[in-house]
Structure formats: C-alpha cells, structure tokens
Short mmCIF file of C-alpha atoms and ligand atoms in Angstrom, two decimals:
data_model
loop_
_atom_site.label_atom_id
_atom_site.label_comp_id
_atom_site.label_asym_id
_atom_site.label_seq_id
_atom_site.Cartn_x
_atom_site.Cartn_y
_atom_site.Cartn_z
CA MET N 1 0.00 0.00 0.00
CA LYS N 2 2.84 2.37 1.02
CA LYS N 3 4.61 1.60 -2.27
CA LEU N 4 1.43 2.28 -4.25
CA LEU N 5 0.91 5.65 -2.52
CA LEU N 6 4.54 6.57 -3.22
CA THR N 7 4.14 5.67 -6.90
CA VAL N 8 0.94 7.76 -7.16
CA ALA N 9 2.68 10.70 -5.43
CA CYS N 10 5.70 10.45 -7.75
CA THR N 11 3.45 10.28 -10.83
CA MET N 12 1.53 13.36 -9.66
CA LEU N 13 4.80 15.20 -9.05
CA SER N 14 6.09 14.40 -12.52
CA ILE N 15 2.76 15.51 -14.11
CA ALA N 16 3.07 18.80 -12.20
CA ALA N 17 6.67 19.14 -13.39
CA ILE N 18 5.67 18.54 -17.02
CA ALA N 19 2.84 21.08 -16.77
CA GLN N 20 5.14 23.88 -15.58
CA THR N 21 7.83 25.37 -17.84
CA GLN N 22 10.66 27.66 -16.77
CA LEU N 23 11.04 30.66 -19.08
CA PRO N 24 14.49 31.98 -20.03
CA ALA N 25 15.61 34.82 -17.76
CA PRO N 26 14.27 38.17 -19.00
CA GLN N 27 16.84 40.34 -20.77
CA LYS N 28 16.57 43.45 -18.62
CA LYS N 29 19.30 45.18 -20.59
CA ALA N 30 17.87 44.26 -24.00
CA LYS N 31 18.34 46.93 -26.64
CA THR N 32 14.90 48.52 -27.05
CA LEU N 33 13.65 52.03 -27.70
CA SER N 34 13.81 54.46 -24.80
CA VAL N 35 10.61 55.20 -22.84
CA MET N 36 10.21 58.50 -24.69
CA GLU N 37 10.70 56.80 -28.07
CA ALA N 38 8.24 54.04 -27.12
CA LEU N 39 5.66 56.65 -26.12
CA SER N 40 6.26 58.36 -29.46
CA THR N 41 5.67 55.21 -31.50
CA ARG N 42 2.99 53.36 -29.47
CA HIS N 43 -0.16 52.76 -31.46
CA SER N 44 -2.76 50.05 -31.91
CA GLU N 45 -1.81 47.54 -34.59
CA ARG N 46 -4.36 45.01 -35.91
CA ALA N 47 -2.37 43.09 -38.55
CA PHE N 48 0.29 40.53 -37.66
CA SER N 49 2.89 38.58 -39.62
CA ASP N 50 2.98 34.81 -39.07
CA ARG N 51 6.37 35.02 -37.33
CA ALA N 52 6.16 33.40 -33.87
CA LEU N 53 7.81 34.83 -30.76
CA THR N 54 10.87 32.97 -29.52
CA PRO N 55 10.85 31.78 -25.87
CA GLN N 56 13.23 34.67 -25.09
CA GLU N 57 10.93 37.23 -26.72
CA LEU N 58 7.95 35.80 -24.81
CA SER N 59 9.95 35.85 -21.58
CA ASN N 60 10.83 39.53 -22.03
CA LEU N 61 7.22 40.42 -22.89
CA LEU N 62 5.74 38.64 -19.85
CA TRP N 63 8.33 40.05 -17.49
CA ALA N 64 7.63 43.56 -18.79
CA ALA N 65 3.90 42.97 -18.29
CA THR N 66 4.04 41.78 -14.69
CA GLY N 67 7.36 40.15 -13.80
CA VAL N 68 9.11 40.39 -10.45
CA ASN N 69 11.45 43.40 -10.43
CA ARG N 70 12.50 43.52 -6.77
CA PRO N 71 13.85 40.95 -4.31
CA ASP N 72 10.73 41.26 -2.13
CA GLY N 73 8.49 39.94 -4.94
CA HIS N 74 7.01 43.26 -6.08
CA ILE N 75 6.23 43.38 -9.80
CA THR N 76 6.72 45.68 -12.81
CA ALA N 77 3.02 46.68 -12.80
CA PRO N 78 1.87 48.44 -9.60
CA THR N 79 -1.36 47.04 -8.09
CA ALA N 80 -3.64 48.49 -5.39
CA MET N 81 -2.20 47.56 -1.98
CA ASN N 82 0.19 45.28 -3.88
CA LYS N 83 -2.60 42.69 -4.15
CA GLN N 84 -1.16 41.41 -7.46
CA GLU N 85 -4.67 40.33 -8.37
CA ILE N 86 -4.37 40.36 -12.16
CA ARG N 87 -3.61 36.91 -13.54
CA LEU N 88 -1.99 36.84 -16.95
CA TYR N 89 -2.88 34.01 -19.32
CA VAL N 90 -0.96 33.27 -22.52
CA PHE N 91 -2.81 31.82 -25.52
CA THR N 92 -0.61 30.37 -28.29
CA VAL N 93 -1.01 27.96 -31.17
CA ASP N 94 0.15 25.14 -28.85
CA GLY N 95 -1.83 25.77 -25.69
CA VAL N 96 -2.97 28.07 -22.92
CA TYR N 97 -0.72 28.90 -19.99
CA GLU N 98 -0.78 31.05 -16.87
CA TYR N 99 2.28 33.22 -16.32
CA LEU N 100 3.62 32.76 -12.78
CA PRO N 101 5.55 35.98 -12.03
CA GLN N 102 7.18 34.79 -8.81
CA THR N 103 8.97 31.91 -10.53
CA HIS N 104 8.91 33.26 -14.10
CA GLU N 105 7.26 30.05 -15.26
CA LEU N 106 4.36 29.07 -17.49
CA ARG N 107 1.76 26.72 -16.06
CA GLU N 108 -0.17 24.83 -18.70
CA TRP N 109 -3.96 25.11 -18.48
CA ALA N 110 -5.09 23.65 -21.80
CA LYS N 111 -3.55 22.07 -24.85
CA GLY N 112 -4.24 23.25 -28.38
CA ASP N 113 -5.10 26.49 -30.12
CA HIS N 114 -7.80 28.48 -28.29
CA ARG N 115 -6.91 31.93 -29.67
CA ALA N 116 -10.34 32.14 -31.37
CA ILE N 117 -12.12 32.61 -28.03
CA VAL N 118 -9.84 35.55 -27.25
CA ALA N 119 -10.43 37.01 -30.71
CA GLY N 120 -14.20 36.80 -30.26
CA ARG N 121 -15.93 38.66 -33.08
CA GLN N 122 -12.69 40.35 -34.22
CA GLU N 123 -11.17 37.84 -36.68
CA PHE N 124 -7.87 39.72 -37.02
CA ALA N 125 -6.89 38.86 -33.45
CA LYS N 126 -6.70 35.14 -34.27
CA SER N 127 -3.64 35.76 -36.44
CA ALA N 128 -1.47 37.07 -33.59
CA PRO N 129 0.90 34.30 -32.46
CA VAL N 130 0.28 35.18 -28.80
CA SER N 131 -2.74 36.60 -27.02
CA LEU N 132 -2.37 37.81 -23.44
CA VAL N 133 -5.51 37.78 -21.30
CA MET N 134 -5.73 39.73 -18.06
CA VAL N 135 -8.06 38.17 -15.49
CA GLY N 136 -9.00 40.06 -12.34
CA ASP N 137 -9.16 37.96 -9.19
CA TYR N 138 -11.53 39.62 -6.71
CA ASN N 139 -10.74 36.91 -4.14
CA LYS N 140 -7.54 38.86 -3.39
CA PHE N 141 -9.71 41.79 -2.18
CA GLY N 142 -12.02 39.54 -0.18
CA ASN N 143 -15.05 40.80 -2.13
CA SER N 144 -16.16 42.16 -5.50
CA ASN N 145 -17.78 45.43 -4.37
CA ASP N 146 -17.57 48.63 -6.41
CA HIS N 147 -14.21 49.59 -4.89
CA ALA N 148 -12.64 46.20 -5.67
CA ARG N 149 -14.03 46.34 -9.22
CA GLN N 150 -12.56 49.79 -9.72
CA MET N 151 -9.13 48.72 -8.44
CA VAL N 152 -9.11 45.58 -10.59
CA ALA N 153 -10.04 47.57 -13.70
CA VAL N 154 -7.30 50.12 -13.01
CA ASP N 155 -4.69 47.45 -12.30
CA ALA N 156 -5.56 45.54 -15.48
CA GLY N 157 -5.24 48.80 -17.42
CA ILE N 158 -1.80 49.41 -15.95
CA MET N 159 -0.61 45.93 -16.91
CA CYS N 160 -2.08 46.42 -20.36
CA GLN N 161 -0.11 49.64 -20.78
CA ASN N 162 3.09 47.85 -19.70
CA ILE N 163 2.42 45.46 -22.57
CA ASN N 164 1.62 48.28 -25.01
CA LEU N 165 4.80 50.18 -24.16
CA TYR N 166 7.04 47.11 -24.15
CA CYS N 167 5.69 46.15 -27.59
CA ALA N 168 6.34 49.64 -28.91
CA ALA N 169 9.88 49.56 -27.51
CA ALA N 170 10.66 46.08 -28.85
CA GLY N 171 9.15 46.45 -32.33
CA LEU N 172 6.15 44.21 -31.61
CA ALA N 173 2.58 44.86 -32.72
CA THR N 174 -0.33 44.87 -30.28
CA VAL N 175 -3.72 46.38 -29.51
CA PRO N 176 -5.45 46.59 -26.11
CA ARG N 177 -8.86 44.92 -26.37
CA ALA N 178 -11.97 44.43 -24.28
CA THR N 179 -13.55 42.30 -27.01
CA MET N 180 -13.34 38.55 -26.29
CA ASP N 181 -15.66 35.59 -25.72
CA VAL N 182 -15.76 36.00 -21.95
CA SER N 183 -17.97 33.01 -21.16
CA ALA N 184 -15.84 30.65 -23.29
CA ILE N 185 -12.68 31.91 -21.56
CA VAL N 186 -14.28 31.51 -18.11
CA LYS N 187 -15.19 27.92 -19.00
CA LEU N 188 -11.80 27.00 -20.48
CA LEU N 189 -9.82 28.45 -17.58
CA GLY N 190 -12.24 27.12 -14.94
CA LEU N 191 -12.67 30.60 -13.46
CA ASN N 192 -15.08 31.15 -10.56
CA SER N 193 -17.56 34.00 -10.11
CA ASN N 194 -14.86 36.10 -8.40
CA GLN N 195 -12.52 35.94 -11.39
CA GLN N 196 -13.22 38.05 -14.46
CA PRO N 197 -11.44 38.43 -17.82
CA ILE N 198 -10.98 42.20 -18.22
CA LEU N 199 -8.67 42.96 -21.15
CA ASN N 200 -6.52 41.19 -23.70
CA ASN N 201 -3.60 42.04 -25.98
CA PRO N 202 -2.90 40.06 -29.14
CA VAL N 203 0.87 40.32 -29.71
CA GLY N 204 3.05 39.54 -32.70
CA PHE N 205 5.27 41.13 -35.29
CA PRO N 206 3.76 43.77 -37.57
CA ALA N 207 2.42 42.44 -40.89
CA LYS N 208 4.31 44.96 -42.98
C1 FMN U 301 -9.96 49.69 -22.58
C2 FMN U 301 -9.77 49.55 -24.07
C3 FMN U 301 -10.51 48.65 -24.77
C4 FMN U 301 -10.32 48.49 -26.15
N1 FMN U 301 -10.99 47.51 -26.81
C5 FMN U 301 -10.73 47.31 -28.13
C6 FMN U 301 -11.35 46.22 -28.81
O1 FMN U 301 -12.13 45.46 -28.25
N2 FMN U 301 -11.04 46.05 -30.11
C7 FMN U 301 -10.16 46.87 -30.78
O2 FMN U 301 -9.92 46.64 -31.97
N3 FMN U 301 -9.54 47.91 -30.15
C8 FMN U 301 -9.82 48.14 -28.84
N4 FMN U 301 -9.16 49.14 -28.17
C9 FMN U 301 -8.17 49.98 -28.88
C10 FMN U 301 -8.69 51.37 -29.15
O3 FMN U 301 -9.66 51.35 -30.17
C11 FMN U 301 -7.50 52.26 -29.53
O4 FMN U 301 -6.60 52.30 -28.45
C12 FMN U 301 -7.96 53.66 -29.87
O5 FMN U 301 -8.68 53.67 -31.08
C13 FMN U 301 -6.82 54.65 -29.97
O6 FMN U 301 -5.87 54.21 -30.94
P1 FMN U 301 -4.31 54.03 -30.57
O7 FMN U 301 -4.22 52.91 -29.57
O8 FMN U 301 -3.63 53.67 -31.85
O9 FMN U 301 -3.86 55.31 -29.98
C14 FMN U 301 -9.38 49.32 -26.81
C15 FMN U 301 -8.64 50.24 -26.09
C16 FMN U 301 -8.81 50.36 -24.73
C17 FMN U 301 -7.95 51.35 -23.97
#
C-alpha cells in the first residue's frame, strides 16, 4: 500500500513538473527604444505577420507585463495595496498557460489552439501568435464590491499599458482589447464567479 501511494505521489509530481515550464531569464538590458521613443511610436496595430515569438521574446514580454522586479516579490506593474490580483494568461497555437511571475514560469492550463475565443468577433486577433488575457481575481480583495471592481479595472489597465509600451519599444505589434468571448474563456480556464477576464492584448510582429 505504502509503495502504491509513493508511486501515485511520484506520478503526480512528474505531471506537475511537465505542466510547468521555466522561461528563459528576461533580458533586462535588452536593446529597445527608450521610454520617450516608445511613447512616441505606441499605437494600436491590428495586422500581424505569421512570425512566432521565440521563448526569449515571450519571456521579455511577460516580465515587462508583470514580472518580479525587486527581491521582495514586487512586480513591474503596480497594483492596489500590492494585491497582485491580475492573472496573466498566454494563448498560443500550442496551448494556454498562466504566467507565474514569482517563478517566471508558465503553467499549462489547456492544450491546443484556443486563440479564437480571445479574438471573439474580431477575426484579425486570431492571427497574432500570442494573445495575453488579463483576469481580475476579486478573491484577493475579499469581495467584489464597487471599490474592488474599480481597483481591478485600473490594475488591469496598468498591466495592459506595460504590454503596449514594451511592444512599442521592442518592435512588436499589439492592440489593447476588451472584445473577447468571456464566457468561453471563463469555461476553459475554470474561473469562478470572483474571477473576471478584463482585457486582452494580441501580440506579434507587424504584418508589414
Ligand atoms: C480599454 C480599451 C478597450 C479596447 N478595446 C478594443 C477592442 O475590443 N477592439 C479593438 O480593436 N480595439 C480596442 N481598443 C483599442 C482602441 O480602439 C484604440 O486604443 C484607440 O482607437 C486609440 O488608438 P491608438 O491605440 O492607436 O492610440 C481598446 C482600447 C482600450 C484602452
């Protein structure tokens, strides 16, 4: 019996290990445009080439969005009372993952291409190699009253702007979007009534 339990535990551990992927370290000194140049060039882009992001490019993008930037675990995007309540999900052609800022890892949530539910009624968004979905987790505030809703909306907007500015600085194309098939995303990610998809950013290289 003991041996059986040990085998089950080991199997579960290895499944967990397979489902979590370490990203390359973010290149914090990567050559990008300056903040002023990024602000000068930032714009919404709705056409993407079919070039995929490399793991390094994805790592840099996710770290810029909400990665840990201090030894105490604080992140690049400020959040109300440092609740860090915006979860960031990554939709690619291969699967759907949650970005785990504290370990800079991807946790797999679903296999396969689910970018269509992020695109919703805007077909163009399906052609971006990556779609980032920001999900507000009201559980971190203990309730979903008007104040919590306001803070979550603001914090998602801040993370979204981190993505917009990083993309502008790194030569990537993106557009902030509220359009998406919310109920399909809720179902796929197994979200509860205190977790709400707020915004998304399709990201890729410009078509032209
Ligand atoms: C909160 C928010 C939601 C948006 N939702 C969408 C959307 O669903 N679809 C879309 O194509 N653009 C969307 N946009 C992009 C805006 O249309 C765009 O930012 C605006 O037209 C200004 O253009 P610019 O970003 O190039 O300055 C959204 C922008 C924001 C800030």
